[in-house]
Short mmCIF file of C-alpha atoms and ligand atoms in Angstrom, two decimals:
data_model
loop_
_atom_site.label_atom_id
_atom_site.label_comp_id
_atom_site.label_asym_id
_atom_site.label_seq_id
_atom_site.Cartn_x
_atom_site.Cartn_y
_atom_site.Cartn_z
CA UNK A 1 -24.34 -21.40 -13.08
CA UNK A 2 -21.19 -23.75 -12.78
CA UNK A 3 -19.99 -25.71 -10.58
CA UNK A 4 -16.33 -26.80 -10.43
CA UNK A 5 -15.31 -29.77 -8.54
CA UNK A 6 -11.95 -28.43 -6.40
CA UNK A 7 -11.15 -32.15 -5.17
CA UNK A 8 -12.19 -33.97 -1.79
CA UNK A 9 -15.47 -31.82 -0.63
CA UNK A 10 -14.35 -28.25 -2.21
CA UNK A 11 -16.48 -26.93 -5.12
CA UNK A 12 -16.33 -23.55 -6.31
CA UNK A 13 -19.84 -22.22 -7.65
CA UNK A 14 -19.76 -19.26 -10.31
CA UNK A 15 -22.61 -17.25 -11.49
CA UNK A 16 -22.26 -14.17 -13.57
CA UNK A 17 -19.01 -13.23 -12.02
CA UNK A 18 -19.79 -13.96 -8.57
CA UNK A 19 -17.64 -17.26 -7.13
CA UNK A 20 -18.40 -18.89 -4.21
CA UNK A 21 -16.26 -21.45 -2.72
CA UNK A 22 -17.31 -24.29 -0.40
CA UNK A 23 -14.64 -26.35 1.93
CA UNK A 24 -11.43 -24.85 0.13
CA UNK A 25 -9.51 -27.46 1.65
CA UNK A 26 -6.64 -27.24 -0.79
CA UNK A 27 -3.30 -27.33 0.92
CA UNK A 28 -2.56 -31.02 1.98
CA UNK A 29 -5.32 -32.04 -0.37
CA UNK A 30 -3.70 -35.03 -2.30
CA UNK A 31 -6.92 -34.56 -4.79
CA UNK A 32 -6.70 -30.54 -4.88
CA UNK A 33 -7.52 -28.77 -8.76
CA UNK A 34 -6.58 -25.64 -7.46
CA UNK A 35 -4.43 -24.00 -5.00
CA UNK A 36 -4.90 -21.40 -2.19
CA UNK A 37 -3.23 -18.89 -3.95
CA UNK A 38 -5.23 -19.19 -7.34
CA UNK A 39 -8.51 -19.46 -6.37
CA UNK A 40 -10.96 -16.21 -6.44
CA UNK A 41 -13.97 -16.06 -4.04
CA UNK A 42 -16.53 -13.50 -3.31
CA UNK A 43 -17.71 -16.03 -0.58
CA UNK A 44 -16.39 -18.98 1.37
CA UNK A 45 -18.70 -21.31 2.87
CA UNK A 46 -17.81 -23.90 5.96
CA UNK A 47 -19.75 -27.12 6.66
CA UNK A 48 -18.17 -27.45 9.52
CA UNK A 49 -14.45 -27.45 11.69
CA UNK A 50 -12.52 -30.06 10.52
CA UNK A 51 -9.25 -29.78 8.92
CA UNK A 52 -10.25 -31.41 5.69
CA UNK A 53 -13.21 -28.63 4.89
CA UNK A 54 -12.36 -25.36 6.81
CA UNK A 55 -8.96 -25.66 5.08
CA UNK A 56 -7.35 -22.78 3.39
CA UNK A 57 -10.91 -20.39 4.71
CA UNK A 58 -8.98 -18.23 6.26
CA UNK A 59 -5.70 -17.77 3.80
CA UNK A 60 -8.24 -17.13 0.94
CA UNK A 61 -10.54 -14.77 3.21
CA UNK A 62 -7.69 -12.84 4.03
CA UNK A 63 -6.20 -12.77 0.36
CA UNK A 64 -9.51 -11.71 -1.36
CA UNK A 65 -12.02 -9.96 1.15
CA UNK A 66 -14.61 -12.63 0.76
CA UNK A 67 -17.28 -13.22 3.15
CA UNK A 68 -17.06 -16.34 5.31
CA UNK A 69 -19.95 -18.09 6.71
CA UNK A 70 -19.66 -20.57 9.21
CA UNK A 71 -21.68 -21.77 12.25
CA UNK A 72 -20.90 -19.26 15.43
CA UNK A 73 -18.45 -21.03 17.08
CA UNK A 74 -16.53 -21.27 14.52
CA UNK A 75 -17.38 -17.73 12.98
CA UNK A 76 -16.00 -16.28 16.46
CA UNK A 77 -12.53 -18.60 15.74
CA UNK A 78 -12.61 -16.98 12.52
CA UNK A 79 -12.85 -13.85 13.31
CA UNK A 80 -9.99 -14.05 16.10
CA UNK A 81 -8.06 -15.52 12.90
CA UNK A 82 -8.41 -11.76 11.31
CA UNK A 83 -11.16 -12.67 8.96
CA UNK A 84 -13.07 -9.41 8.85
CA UNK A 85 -15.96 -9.98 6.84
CA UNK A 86 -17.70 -13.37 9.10
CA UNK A 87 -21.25 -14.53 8.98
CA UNK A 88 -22.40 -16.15 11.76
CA UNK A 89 -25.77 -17.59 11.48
CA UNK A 90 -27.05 -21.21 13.52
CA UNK A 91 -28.42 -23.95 12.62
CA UNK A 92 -31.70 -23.06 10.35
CA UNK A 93 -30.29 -19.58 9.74
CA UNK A 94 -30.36 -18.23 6.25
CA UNK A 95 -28.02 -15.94 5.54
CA UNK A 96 -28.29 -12.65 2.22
CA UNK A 97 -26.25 -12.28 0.22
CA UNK A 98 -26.28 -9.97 -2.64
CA UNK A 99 -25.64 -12.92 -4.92
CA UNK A 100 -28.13 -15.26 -3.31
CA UNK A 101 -28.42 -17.12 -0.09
CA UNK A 102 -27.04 -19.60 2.16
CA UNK A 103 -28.64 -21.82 4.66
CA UNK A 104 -27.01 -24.07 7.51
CA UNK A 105 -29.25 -27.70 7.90
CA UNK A 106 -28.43 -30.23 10.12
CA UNK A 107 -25.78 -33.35 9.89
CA UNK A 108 -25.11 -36.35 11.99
CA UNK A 109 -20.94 -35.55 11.94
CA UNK A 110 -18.78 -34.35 14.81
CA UNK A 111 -16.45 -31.53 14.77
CA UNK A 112 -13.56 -29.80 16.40
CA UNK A 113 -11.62 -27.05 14.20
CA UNK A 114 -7.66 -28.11 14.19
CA UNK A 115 -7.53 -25.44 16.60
CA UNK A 116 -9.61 -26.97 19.03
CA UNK A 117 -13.51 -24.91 18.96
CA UNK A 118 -15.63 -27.79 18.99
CA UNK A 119 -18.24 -26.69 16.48
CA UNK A 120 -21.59 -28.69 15.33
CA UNK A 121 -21.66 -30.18 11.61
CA UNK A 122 -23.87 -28.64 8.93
CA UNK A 123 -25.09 -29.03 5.60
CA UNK A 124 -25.96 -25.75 2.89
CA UNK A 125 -28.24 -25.06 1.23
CA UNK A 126 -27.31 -22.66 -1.30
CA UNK A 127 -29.32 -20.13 -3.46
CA UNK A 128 -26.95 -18.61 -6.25
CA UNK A 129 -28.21 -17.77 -10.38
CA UNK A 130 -31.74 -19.30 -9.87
CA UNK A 131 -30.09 -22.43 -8.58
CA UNK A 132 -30.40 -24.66 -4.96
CA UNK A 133 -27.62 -26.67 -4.52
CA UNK A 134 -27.31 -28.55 -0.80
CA UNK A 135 -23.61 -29.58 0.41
CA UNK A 136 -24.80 -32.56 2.59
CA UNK A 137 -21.01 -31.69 4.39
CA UNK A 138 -19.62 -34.96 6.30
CA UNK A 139 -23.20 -36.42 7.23
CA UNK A 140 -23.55 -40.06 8.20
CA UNK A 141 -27.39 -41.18 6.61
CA UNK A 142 -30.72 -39.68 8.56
CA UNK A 143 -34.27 -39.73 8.55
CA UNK A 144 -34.20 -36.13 8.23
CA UNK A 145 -32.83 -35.62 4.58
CA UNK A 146 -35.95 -36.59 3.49
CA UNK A 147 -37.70 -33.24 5.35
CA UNK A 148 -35.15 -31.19 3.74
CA UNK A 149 -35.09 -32.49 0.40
CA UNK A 150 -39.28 -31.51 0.95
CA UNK A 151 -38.45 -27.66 2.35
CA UNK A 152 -36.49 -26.98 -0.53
CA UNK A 153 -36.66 -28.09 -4.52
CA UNK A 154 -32.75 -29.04 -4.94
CA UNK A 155 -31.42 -28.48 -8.20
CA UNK A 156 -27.81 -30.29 -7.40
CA UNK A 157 -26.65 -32.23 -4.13
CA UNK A 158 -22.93 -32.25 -3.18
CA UNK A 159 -23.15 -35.85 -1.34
CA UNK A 160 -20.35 -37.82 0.41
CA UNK A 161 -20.02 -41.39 -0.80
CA UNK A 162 -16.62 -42.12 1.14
CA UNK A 163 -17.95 -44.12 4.10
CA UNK A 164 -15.86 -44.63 7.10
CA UNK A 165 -16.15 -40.48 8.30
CA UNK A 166 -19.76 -40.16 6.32
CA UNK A 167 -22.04 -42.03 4.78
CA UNK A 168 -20.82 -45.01 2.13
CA UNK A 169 -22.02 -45.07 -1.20
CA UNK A 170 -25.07 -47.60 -0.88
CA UNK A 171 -26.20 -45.16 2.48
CA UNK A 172 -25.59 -42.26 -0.20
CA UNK A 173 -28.62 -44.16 -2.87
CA UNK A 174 -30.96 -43.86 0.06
CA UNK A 175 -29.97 -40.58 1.01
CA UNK A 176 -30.24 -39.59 -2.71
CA UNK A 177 -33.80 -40.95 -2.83
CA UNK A 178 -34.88 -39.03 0.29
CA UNK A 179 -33.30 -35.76 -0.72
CA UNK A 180 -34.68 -35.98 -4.53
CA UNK A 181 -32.49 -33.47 -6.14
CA UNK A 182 -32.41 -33.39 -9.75
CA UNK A 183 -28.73 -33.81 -10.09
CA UNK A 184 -26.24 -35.71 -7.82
CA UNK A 185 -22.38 -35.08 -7.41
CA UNK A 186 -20.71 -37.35 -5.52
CA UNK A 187 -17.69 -36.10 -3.24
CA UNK A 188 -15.28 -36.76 0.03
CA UNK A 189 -14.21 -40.22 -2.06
CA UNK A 190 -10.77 -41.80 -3.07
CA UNK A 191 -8.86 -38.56 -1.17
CA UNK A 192 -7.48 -41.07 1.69
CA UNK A 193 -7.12 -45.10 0.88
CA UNK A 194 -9.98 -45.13 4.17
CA UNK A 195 -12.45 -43.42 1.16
CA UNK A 196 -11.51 -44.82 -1.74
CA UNK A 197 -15.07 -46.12 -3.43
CA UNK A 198 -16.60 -46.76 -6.69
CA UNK A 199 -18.79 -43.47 -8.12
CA UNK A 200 -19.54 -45.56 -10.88
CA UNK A 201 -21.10 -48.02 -8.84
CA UNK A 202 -22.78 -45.50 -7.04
CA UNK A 203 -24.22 -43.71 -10.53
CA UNK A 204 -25.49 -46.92 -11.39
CA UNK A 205 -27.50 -47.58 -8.51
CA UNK A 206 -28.72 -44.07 -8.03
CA UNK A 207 -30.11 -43.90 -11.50
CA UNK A 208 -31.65 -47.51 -11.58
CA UNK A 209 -33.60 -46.97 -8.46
CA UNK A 210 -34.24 -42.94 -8.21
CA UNK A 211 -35.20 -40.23 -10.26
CA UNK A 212 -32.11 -38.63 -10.34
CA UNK A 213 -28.91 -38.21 -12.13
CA UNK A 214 -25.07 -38.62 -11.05
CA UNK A 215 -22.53 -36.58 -12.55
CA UNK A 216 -19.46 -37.70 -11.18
CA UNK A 217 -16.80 -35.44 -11.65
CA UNK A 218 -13.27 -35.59 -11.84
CA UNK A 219 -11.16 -32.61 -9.77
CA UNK A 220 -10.74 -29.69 -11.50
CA UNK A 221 -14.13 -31.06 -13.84
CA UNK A 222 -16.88 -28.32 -14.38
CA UNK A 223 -20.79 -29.11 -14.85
CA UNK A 224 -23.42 -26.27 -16.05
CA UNK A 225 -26.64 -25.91 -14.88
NI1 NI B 1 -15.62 -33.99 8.97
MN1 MN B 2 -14.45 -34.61 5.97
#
């Protein structure tokens, strides 16, 4: 399994020919490794509404068939969009696919779609080549990462480091320690000047006081599993 880092809080997961994008927020991205017109994707996966995640969803949906998942209120704006192929699942939902699974957890966020469906924030937690990766999406820091990191044995977690719309980078070590994934990727940093951070700062405190470790990658990087 790989996992290519698209730029901003877009990663595109591949597994024996399956891809799966999540966020494909590409076009306006000033971080963006890809564009909407490149990219393949059997599946597109939303966090949640906001212009800087939902993105290109429904330009790539439309271009390659893939499946979208989203919460339901933004499903049904999706599907009014012409997506045909929309999964709709709540909060706690798991969702089959017939390349693995996806799962929506809670985040502390808000969210209204740039089309105006107000929609509640989610994380993922996604099930693809034998692998559990969990896209914390635009969560501020909460008690509950620690129960989720417990449910489920993550292999890699997609975190925000950014502060000022989620969770800073020394929030991010405490979230790390709660969720206990094996493998950390920082994201949603040094897009906007109100994001910029330091990852390597963040590595280093991660790995001096958990047990797990940061890969930061650049956009358009790839790390194997
Ligand atoms: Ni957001
Ligand atoms: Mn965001």
């Amino acid at each position: 399994m790989e996992i290519r880092f698209l730029g901003h809080s877009a990663f595109e997961l591949t597994h024996d020919g399956v891809t799966v994008l999540i966020d494909p927020f590409l076009t306006g991205n000033p971080k963006a490794a890809a564009s909407a017109e490149e990219v393949a994707a059997d599946a597109i996966l939303v966090t949640h509404g906001h212009g800087d995640h939902i993105g290109d969803t429904v330009a790539i949906a439309k271009r390659t068939g893939a499946a979208v998942l989203a919460i339901v209120e933004i499903a049904e704006e999706l599907r009014a969009d012409g997506v045909e192929n929309v999964r709709d699942p709540n909060l706690g939902g798991t969702v089959s696919f017939e390349w693995g699974s996806a799962k929506l957890v809670p985040a502390w966020h808000t969210s209204t779609t740039p089309k105006g469906t107000v929609n509640t924030p989610a994380g993922l937690i996604v099930v693809l080549g034998g692998s559990t990766i969990y896209h914390l999406g635009d969560t501020a820091l909460f008690g509950d990462l620690e129960l989720i990191g417990r449910r489920h044995a993550i292999d890699v977690a997609l975190m925000p480091i950014g502060g000022h719309y989620t969770m800073d980078r020394h929030d991010a070590v405490e979230a790390a320690r709660m969720i206990g994934a094996r493998k950390v990727i920082p994201c949603h940093y040094d897009t906007f000047p109100a994001i910029v951070t330091d990852a390597a700062a963040f590595q280093a405190d991660v790995e001096n006081s958990t047990a797990s470790e940061v890969i930061v990658l650049a956009p358009g990087e790839r790390h194997a599993l």
